[in-house]
Amino acid sequence: MIKKISLYGLCFNLGVAFAALPTQADLEAFIAAQGDSVKVKRTSFGVPDRITLKTEAAEETWAEFSERYRKRDFSFWNSHVGSEEDEGLAEATLEASEERGAALMEWSFIFRDRTPEERRACFLRYSREATLEELALVAGWGVRGLRIVDFDSIVNGLEREAQKEEARRLMTDETALEEAIIQWASKHYTNSIHKAEIFIHDYLYANTPSEKVRIHIGDFPYRLSPEAVATFRGQLSAALRAMSHYESTRKILVLALVLLKDWKIEACTLPNIDHRSAGLLSLAYDLQEKLYNLLGIYGHYSILGNLGSALERDLFRLGNSPTGAESVRIPSALFQRLFYENYSDSSLDLIEIPQQKFFRAAQMALLWFRLEEIWYRIGFANVDDVIYVNRMADMNLLKNPAIFRGGTQRFTDLKSLFGLDMDLSSYPLVDQFLRSMDLAAETDLRSLCPTLEAWKVWLQLQKREDFGAGYLPMLNKTKAELTAELLSMELIGGK
């Protein structure tokens, strides 16, 4: 099995192992010939994005198909450079390499790591002090500090005056906004190259005879048809226009057009969802993620406060987590999966953190998938015990915001949840905590939901006028229930 995967790996090395890129028609012909032996997931504009090879025969045929496009031996390549044929092949390979290289540069630029001190400075820079009226909302809730992040605070924090002026102009000038959307969409797929992810079904790694384990074996770049490129650009323009019709997503869109204009939206970012609410949420989420990482307003465990105010306790129901004052040492692998890269430190084997802070943050991360999710969904972050309110979060788009991660979860099953093999008996406090989370989620989910009083305060901090608005808990829902909740989502306002 290892030899087979390694052979496939040769075919996909960095996506540049192809002398002459296949076309979309070539790939479609392969898919059609395989019939039910392959499973294909397509992008919103109809091109193959993920291909799963379901049988050994399909795997063998794929190996033969991909072999036709594998780059020649380097010695042959070097000795034949200069011929008309090889110049054409080199150009195609270089084009694919440059496309990937440019994407990696954009990715590293947007996701540039920052020190904890830099992150503190970014939160301060792109936020503002709370007004007396806003501070009055949290009086009696034990909040030590309160700051607001909104469109104006971010624009005011930008370095370049030209960017500030452009952002303000796009917010009010419909013609200028339309032109900016068209221009951004036209930059995508200039080289018309897309990469399909290739998977195989492998039963050797399955725990039961009926289980299907999908293994990623590489990416396959191919050249899109002009029709597919035109369809993608049209769909992207339509999705961005839809964002402009709602106040919260319009602000995200404008900031993206100003700050991310050189970043190309990936096919997977353009939501393959027909339902308008879900599509807008998906696109807004991805743009938020890029924006906040670019601006540096994302957290780290070393700048996370103690989460000890009454507002945080009632908003996230933190009263049942262990309360010891001593520190605990948590394996870095578990810490990274709980809090993800932004909040972790991969250079350490064990991360030392106050026990009370760890379990409070762990409860939030488990319920919401990661702490950053809370920043995007309901607009909450804690930095050095100052509460930051993000007024461009999802809750200002949805009448009844969704809370928690979706689907059914068992928090003690770390292998299924995180792909992590860990003997919890070596960490009794963690084991006991995860078991208590399982019990609460299964028998009394409401005990983990915000209290009515805390939720009302949070709605007011978000400048919501409907103080009685509810929320949709998404945890422990079946696929059918999640679909029903998704279809029930209503947007606020719109044009």
Coordinates of C-alpha atoms in Angstrom, one line a residue, residues 14-489:
L14 CA 3.9 20.1 -6.1
G15 CA 1.6 20.1 -9.1
V16 CA 4.4 20.9 -11.5
A17 CA 5.3 17.3 -12.5
F18 CA 3.4 17.7 -15.7
A19 CA 5.0 18.7 -19.0
A20 CA 1.8 19.3 -20.9
L21 CA -1.2 20.2 -18.8
P22 CA -4.3 18.2 -19.6
T23 CA -7.5 20.1 -20.5
Q24 CA -10.8 20.0 -18.7
A25 CA -12.1 17.9 -21.7
D26 CA -9.4 15.3 -21.0
L27 CA -10.3 15.0 -17.4
E28 CA -14.1 14.9 -18.2
A29 CA -13.4 12.1 -20.7
F30 CA -11.6 10.0 -18.0
I31 CA -14.5 10.5 -15.6
A32 CA -17.1 9.6 -18.1
A33 CA -15.2 6.4 -19.0
Q34 CA -15.1 5.3 -15.4
G35 CA -18.8 5.7 -14.6
D36 CA -19.7 4.5 -11.1
S37 CA -16.1 3.6 -10.3
V38 CA -15.3 7.2 -9.4
K39 CA -17.1 9.8 -7.3
V40 CA -16.8 13.4 -8.4
K41 CA -17.4 16.6 -6.3
R42 CA -17.7 19.6 -8.5
T43 CA -17.3 23.3 -7.9
S44 CA -20.2 25.7 -8.1
F45 CA -19.3 26.4 -11.7
G46 CA -19.3 22.7 -12.6
V47 CA -15.7 21.6 -12.9
P48 CA -14.2 18.6 -11.1
D49 CA -12.8 19.6 -7.7
R50 CA -12.4 16.2 -5.9
I51 CA -12.3 12.8 -7.5
T52 CA -12.4 9.7 -5.4
L53 CA -11.3 6.4 -7.1
K54 CA -13.5 3.7 -5.7
T55 CA -12.1 0.6 -7.2
E56 CA -8.6 -0.9 -7.9
A57 CA -9.4 -0.8 -11.6
A58 CA -10.1 2.9 -11.5
E59 CA -6.9 3.4 -9.6
E60 CA -4.9 1.6 -12.2
T61 CA -6.6 3.5 -15.1
W62 CA -5.9 6.8 -13.3
A63 CA -2.2 5.9 -12.9
E64 CA -2.0 5.3 -16.6
F65 CA -4.0 8.5 -17.4
S66 CA -1.8 10.7 -15.2
E67 CA 1.4 9.1 -16.4
R68 CA 0.8 10.7 -19.9
Y69 CA 1.3 14.1 -18.3
R70 CA 4.2 13.3 -16.1
K71 CA 7.3 15.4 -16.7
R72 CA 10.1 13.6 -18.5
D73 CA 13.3 12.6 -16.8
F74 CA 15.3 15.7 -15.8
S75 CA 18.3 14.5 -17.8
F76 CA 16.2 14.2 -21.0
W77 CA 14.5 17.5 -20.2
N78 CA 17.8 19.4 -19.9
S79 CA 19.4 17.8 -23.0
H80 CA 16.4 18.7 -25.2
V81 CA 15.7 22.3 -24.1
G82 CA 15.6 24.5 -27.1
S83 CA 13.4 22.4 -29.4
E84 CA 10.1 23.9 -30.4
E85 CA 8.2 21.1 -28.7
D86 CA 10.1 21.3 -25.4
E87 CA 9.7 25.1 -25.3
G88 CA 6.0 24.7 -25.4
L89 CA 6.1 22.0 -22.7
A90 CA 8.4 24.1 -20.5
E91 CA 6.0 27.1 -20.9
A92 CA 3.0 25.0 -19.7
T93 CA 4.9 23.6 -16.8
L94 CA 6.3 27.0 -15.8
E95 CA 2.8 28.5 -16.0
A96 CA 1.4 25.9 -13.6
S97 CA 4.4 26.4 -11.2
E98 CA 4.0 30.2 -11.2
E99 CA 0.3 29.9 -10.5
R100 CA 0.9 27.7 -7.5
G101 CA 3.9 29.9 -6.4
A102 CA 1.8 33.0 -6.6
A103 CA -0.9 31.4 -4.6
L104 CA 1.5 30.3 -1.9
M105 CA 3.0 33.8 -1.7
E106 CA -0.5 35.3 -1.3
W107 CA -1.3 32.7 1.4
S108 CA 1.9 33.4 3.4
F109 CA 1.3 37.1 3.1
I110 CA -2.3 36.9 4.5
F111 CA -1.4 34.4 7.1
R112 CA 1.8 36.0 8.3
D113 CA 2.5 34.9 11.9
R114 CA 2.8 37.5 14.5
T115 CA 4.2 37.6 18.0
P116 CA 1.8 37.9 20.9
E117 CA 2.9 41.5 21.4
E118 CA 2.1 42.3 17.7
R119 CA -1.3 40.7 18.0
R120 CA -2.1 42.9 21.1
A121 CA -1.1 46.0 19.1
C122 CA -3.3 44.9 16.2
F123 CA -6.3 44.5 18.4
L124 CA -5.8 47.9 19.9
R125 CA -5.1 49.5 16.5
Y126 CA -8.2 48.3 14.7
S127 CA -10.6 48.8 17.6
R128 CA -12.0 51.8 19.6
E129 CA -12.8 52.5 23.2
A130 CA -16.4 51.8 24.2
T131 CA -18.7 54.7 24.7
L132 CA -20.3 55.6 28.0
E133 CA -23.5 54.1 26.7
E134 CA -21.8 50.9 25.7
L135 CA -20.0 50.6 29.0
A136 CA -23.3 51.1 30.8
L137 CA -24.6 47.9 29.2
V138 CA -22.0 45.8 31.0
A139 CA -22.2 47.6 34.3
G140 CA -22.5 45.0 37.1
W141 CA -21.2 42.2 34.9
G142 CA -17.6 42.3 36.0
V143 CA -16.2 43.4 32.7
R144 CA -12.7 44.9 33.2
G145 CA -12.4 46.4 29.7
L146 CA -14.5 46.8 26.6
R147 CA -13.5 47.7 23.0
I148 CA -15.4 47.7 19.7
V149 CA -14.3 46.5 16.3
D150 CA -16.3 47.7 13.4
F151 CA -15.9 49.0 9.9
D152 CA -15.0 52.5 11.0
S153 CA -12.5 51.4 13.6
I154 CA -10.7 49.2 11.1
V155 CA -10.6 51.9 8.4
N156 CA -9.3 54.4 10.9
G157 CA -6.5 52.0 11.8
L158 CA -5.3 51.6 8.2
E159 CA -1.9 53.0 7.5
R160 CA -2.5 54.5 4.0
E161 CA -4.8 57.4 3.5
A162 CA -5.6 56.2 0.0
Q163 CA -7.0 52.9 1.5
K164 CA -9.1 54.8 3.9
E165 CA -10.5 57.0 1.2
E166 CA -11.2 54.1 -1.1
A167 CA -13.0 52.1 1.6
R168 CA -15.3 55.1 2.5
R169 CA -16.0 55.7 -1.1
L170 CA -17.0 52.1 -1.9
M171 CA -19.4 52.1 1.1
T172 CA -21.4 54.9 -0.4
D173 CA -20.8 54.9 -4.2
E174 CA -22.7 52.1 -5.8
T175 CA -21.2 52.6 -9.3
A176 CA -17.6 52.5 -7.8
L177 CA -18.5 49.4 -5.9
E178 CA -19.9 47.6 -9.0
E179 CA -16.7 48.5 -10.9
A180 CA -14.5 47.2 -8.1
I181 CA -16.4 43.9 -8.0
I182 CA -16.1 43.4 -11.8
Q183 CA -12.4 44.2 -11.7
W184 CA -11.7 41.8 -8.9
A185 CA -13.7 39.0 -10.5
S186 CA -11.8 39.5 -13.8
K187 CA -8.5 38.8 -12.1
H188 CA -9.4 35.2 -11.3
Y189 CA -8.3 32.2 -13.4
T190 CA -6.1 34.4 -15.6
N191 CA -4.1 31.3 -16.4
S192 CA -7.2 29.1 -16.3
I193 CA -5.6 26.4 -14.3
H194 CA -7.5 24.5 -11.6
K195 CA -6.4 21.6 -9.4
A196 CA -8.6 18.6 -8.6
E197 CA -7.9 16.7 -5.4
I198 CA -7.5 13.0 -5.9
F199 CA -8.5 10.4 -3.3
I200 CA -8.7 6.6 -3.1
H201 CA -10.9 4.4 -1.0
D202 CA -8.7 2.1 1.0
Y203 CA -10.1 -0.7 3.1
L204 CA -6.8 -1.6 4.7
Y205 CA -7.1 1.3 7.0
A206 CA -10.7 0.7 7.9
N207 CA -11.8 -0.4 11.4
T208 CA -14.7 -2.4 10.1
P209 CA -15.2 -4.3 6.8
S210 CA -18.0 -1.9 5.7
E211 CA -16.0 1.3 6.5
K212 CA -14.6 3.4 3.6
V213 CA -11.5 5.3 4.4
R214 CA -10.7 8.1 1.9
I215 CA -7.0 8.8 1.4
H216 CA -5.7 11.9 -0.4
I217 CA -3.0 11.0 -2.9
G218 CA -2.3 14.3 -4.5
D219 CA -3.5 17.2 -6.7
F220 CA -4.0 17.1 -10.5
P221 CA -3.8 20.5 -12.3
Y222 CA -5.7 20.9 -15.5
R223 CA -6.6 23.7 -17.9
L224 CA -10.2 25.0 -17.7
S225 CA -12.3 25.7 -20.7
P226 CA -13.0 29.3 -21.5
E227 CA -16.7 28.7 -20.8
A228 CA -15.9 27.4 -17.3
V229 CA -13.7 30.5 -16.5
A230 CA -16.5 32.8 -17.7
T231 CA -19.1 31.0 -15.6
F232 CA -16.9 31.2 -12.5
R233 CA -16.3 34.9 -12.9
G234 CA -20.0 35.5 -13.4
Q235 CA -20.9 33.6 -10.3
L236 CA -18.2 35.3 -8.3
S237 CA -19.5 38.8 -9.4
A238 CA -23.1 37.7 -8.4
A239 CA -22.0 36.4 -5.0
L240 CA -20.1 39.6 -4.3
R241 CA -23.0 41.8 -5.4
A242 CA -25.3 39.8 -3.0
M243 CA -22.9 40.6 -0.2
S244 CA -23.3 44.3 -1.0
H245 CA -27.0 44.2 -0.2
Y246 CA -26.6 43.6 3.5
E247 CA -25.0 46.0 5.9
S248 CA -22.7 43.6 7.8
T249 CA -21.5 41.7 4.7
R250 CA -21.1 44.9 2.7
K251 CA -18.6 46.1 5.2
I252 CA -16.7 42.8 4.9
L253 CA -16.9 43.0 1.1
V254 CA -15.6 46.6 0.9
L255 CA -12.6 45.9 3.2
A256 CA -11.8 42.8 1.1
L257 CA -11.9 44.8 -2.1
V258 CA -9.5 47.3 -0.6
L259 CA -7.2 45.1 1.3
L260 CA -7.4 41.7 -0.5
K261 CA -7.6 43.0 -4.1
D262 CA -4.5 41.1 -5.1
W263 CA -5.7 37.8 -3.5
K264 CA -7.6 35.4 -5.7
I265 CA -10.7 33.7 -4.3
E266 CA -10.3 30.0 -4.5
A267 CA -13.0 27.8 -6.1
C268 CA -13.8 26.2 -2.8
T269 CA -14.4 29.7 -1.2
L270 CA -17.2 30.4 -3.7
P271 CA -20.0 28.5 -2.0
N272 CA -21.5 25.6 -3.8
I273 CA -24.8 26.2 -2.0
D274 CA -28.1 27.2 -3.6
H275 CA -29.6 28.6 -0.4
R276 CA -29.0 32.4 -0.3
S277 CA -28.4 32.7 3.5
A278 CA -25.9 29.8 3.6
G279 CA -24.1 31.0 0.6
L280 CA -23.6 34.5 1.9
L281 CA -22.5 33.1 5.3
S282 CA -19.9 30.9 3.7
L283 CA -18.4 33.6 1.5
A284 CA -18.4 36.2 4.3
Y285 CA -16.8 33.7 6.7
D286 CA -13.9 33.0 4.3
L287 CA -13.3 36.7 3.6
Q288 CA -13.4 37.5 7.3
E289 CA -10.8 34.8 8.0
K290 CA -8.4 36.4 5.4
L291 CA -9.1 39.9 6.5
Y292 CA -8.6 39.3 10.2
N293 CA -5.4 37.4 9.6
L294 CA -4.1 40.1 7.3
L295 CA -4.9 42.8 10.0
G296 CA -3.5 40.7 12.8
I297 CA -6.7 40.6 14.9
Y298 CA -6.6 37.0 15.8
G299 CA -5.7 35.4 19.2
H300 CA -3.1 33.4 21.0
Y301 CA -3.3 31.5 24.3
S302 CA -0.7 33.8 25.9
I303 CA -2.8 36.9 25.4
L304 CA -6.1 35.2 26.3
G305 CA -7.6 36.6 29.5
N306 CA -9.0 34.6 32.4
L307 CA -12.5 34.6 31.0
G308 CA -13.7 35.4 34.5
S309 CA -16.3 38.1 34.2
A310 CA -20.0 37.3 34.9
L311 CA -20.8 38.2 31.3
E312 CA -18.5 35.6 29.9
R313 CA -19.6 33.1 32.5
D314 CA -23.2 33.4 31.5
L315 CA -22.7 33.9 27.8
F316 CA -20.6 30.7 27.6
R317 CA -21.8 28.9 30.7
L318 CA -18.3 28.5 32.2
G319 CA -19.4 27.8 35.7
N320 CA -19.0 24.1 35.6
S321 CA -15.3 23.9 34.5
P322 CA -12.5 23.0 36.9
T323 CA -11.5 26.1 39.0
G324 CA -8.1 25.3 40.4
A325 CA -5.6 28.1 40.4
E326 CA -2.5 26.0 39.7
S327 CA -1.1 25.5 36.2
V328 CA -1.5 22.4 34.1
R329 CA 0.8 21.1 31.4
I330 CA -1.1 20.1 28.3
P331 CA 0.4 18.1 25.4
S332 CA 1.0 20.4 22.5
A333 CA -0.8 18.0 20.0
L334 CA -4.0 18.2 22.1
F335 CA -3.6 22.0 22.6
Q336 CA -3.2 22.6 18.9
R337 CA -6.3 20.6 18.0
L338 CA -8.4 22.3 20.6
F339 CA -7.3 25.9 19.8
Y340 CA -5.7 25.5 16.4
E341 CA -2.6 27.2 15.2
N342 CA -3.5 30.8 16.0
Y343 CA -3.8 30.0 19.7
S344 CA -1.1 27.4 20.0
D345 CA 2.7 27.0 19.9
S346 CA 4.0 24.1 17.8
S347 CA 7.6 24.6 19.1
L348 CA 6.7 23.2 22.5
D349 CA 6.0 19.6 23.6
L350 CA 4.0 20.7 26.6
I351 CA 2.2 24.0 27.1
E352 CA 1.8 25.3 30.6
I353 CA -1.3 27.3 31.3
P354 CA -3.4 28.1 34.4
Q355 CA -5.9 25.3 34.9
Q356 CA -9.0 27.5 35.2
K357 CA -8.2 29.4 32.0
F358 CA -7.4 26.2 30.1
F359 CA -10.7 24.5 30.9
R360 CA -12.8 27.6 30.3
A361 CA -11.2 28.1 26.9
A362 CA -11.3 24.3 26.1
Q363 CA -15.1 24.3 26.7
M364 CA -15.6 27.2 24.3
A365 CA -13.3 25.6 21.7
L366 CA -15.0 22.2 21.9
L367 CA -18.5 23.7 21.5
W368 CA -17.6 26.1 18.7
F369 CA -14.9 24.1 16.8
R370 CA -12.2 26.7 17.7
L371 CA -12.0 30.0 19.5
E372 CA -11.7 32.0 16.3
E373 CA -15.1 30.6 15.3
I374 CA -16.7 32.6 18.1
W375 CA -15.0 35.8 16.7
Y376 CA -16.6 35.2 13.3
R377 CA -20.0 33.9 14.5
I378 CA -21.0 36.1 17.4
G379 CA -18.1 38.5 17.5
F380 CA -16.5 37.8 20.8
A381 CA -12.8 37.8 21.7
N382 CA -10.9 38.2 25.0
V383 CA -7.4 39.8 25.0
D384 CA -5.8 40.4 28.3
D385 CA -9.2 40.4 30.0
V386 CA -10.5 43.1 27.7
I387 CA -13.6 42.0 25.8
Y388 CA -13.6 42.9 22.1
V389 CA -17.0 43.1 20.3
N390 CA -16.8 42.4 16.5
R391 CA -19.8 44.1 14.9
M392 CA -19.2 42.5 11.5
A393 CA -19.9 39.0 12.8
D394 CA -22.5 36.6 11.5
M395 CA -25.0 37.6 14.2
N396 CA -25.5 40.9 12.5
L397 CA -26.6 39.1 9.3
L398 CA -28.9 36.4 10.7
K399 CA -32.2 37.1 12.6
N400 CA -31.4 34.0 14.8
P401 CA -27.6 33.4 14.8
A402 CA -26.3 29.8 14.8
I403 CA -24.2 28.8 17.8
F404 CA -21.9 25.8 18.4
R405 CA -20.4 23.5 15.9
G406 CA -22.8 21.4 13.8
G407 CA -23.5 17.7 13.9
T408 CA -23.1 15.0 16.6
Q409 CA -20.0 14.9 18.7
R410 CA -18.5 12.8 21.4
F411 CA -15.8 15.0 23.0
T412 CA -14.0 12.0 24.6
D413 CA -13.5 10.4 21.2
L414 CA -10.4 12.4 20.4
K415 CA -9.5 10.1 17.5
S416 CA -12.8 10.8 15.6
L417 CA -12.9 14.4 16.7
F418 CA -9.2 15.4 16.0
G419 CA -7.5 12.3 14.6
L420 CA -5.6 12.2 17.8
D421 CA -4.5 8.9 19.6
M422 CA -4.1 9.9 23.2
D423 CA -4.3 7.9 26.5
L424 CA -6.5 10.1 28.6
S425 CA -5.8 8.0 31.7
S426 CA -2.5 9.9 31.9
Y427 CA -4.4 13.2 32.1
P428 CA -7.3 12.5 34.6
L429 CA -8.4 16.2 34.8
V430 CA -8.8 16.3 31.0
D431 CA -10.5 13.0 30.9
Q432 CA -13.0 14.0 33.7
F433 CA -13.7 17.3 31.9
L434 CA -14.4 15.7 28.5
R435 CA -16.7 13.2 30.1
S436 CA -18.7 16.0 31.8
M437 CA -18.9 17.8 28.4
D438 CA -20.3 14.7 26.8
L439 CA -22.9 14.3 29.5
A440 CA -24.0 17.9 29.3
A441 CA -24.2 17.9 25.5
E442 CA -26.2 14.6 25.5
T443 CA -28.6 15.2 28.4
D444 CA -28.9 19.0 29.0
L445 CA -27.6 21.1 26.1
R446 CA -29.4 24.1 27.4
S447 CA -27.0 24.2 30.3
L448 CA -24.3 25.1 27.8
C449 CA -26.3 27.8 26.0
P450 CA -26.2 31.5 26.9
T451 CA -28.5 32.7 29.6
L452 CA -31.3 35.0 28.5
E453 CA -29.9 38.0 30.4
A454 CA -26.3 37.6 29.0
W455 CA -27.6 37.0 25.4
K456 CA -29.7 40.2 25.6
V457 CA -26.7 42.2 26.7
W458 CA -24.7 40.8 23.9
L459 CA -27.4 41.7 21.3
Q460 CA -27.3 45.2 22.6
L461 CA -23.5 45.4 22.4
Q462 CA -23.9 44.3 18.8
K463 CA -26.3 47.2 18.2
R464 CA -29.1 44.8 17.5
E465 CA -32.5 46.4 18.0
D466 CA -34.4 43.1 18.5
F467 CA -33.2 42.4 22.0
G468 CA -35.4 39.3 22.2
A469 CA -33.8 37.5 19.2
G470 CA -32.9 33.9 19.8
Y471 CA -30.3 31.6 18.5
L472 CA -30.0 28.2 16.8
P473 CA -27.9 25.6 18.7
M474 CA -26.3 23.4 16.0
L475 CA -24.7 20.7 18.3
N476 CA -26.0 17.1 18.3
K477 CA -28.1 17.6 15.2
T478 CA -28.6 15.0 12.5
K479 CA -27.8 15.8 8.9
A480 CA -31.5 16.2 8.2
E481 CA -31.9 18.5 11.2
L482 CA -28.9 20.6 10.2
T483 CA -30.4 21.0 6.7
A484 CA -33.7 22.1 8.2
E485 CA -32.0 24.6 10.4
L486 CA -30.0 25.9 7.5
L487 CA -33.1 26.4 5.3
S488 CA -34.8 28.2 8.2
M489 CA -32.2 30.9 8.5

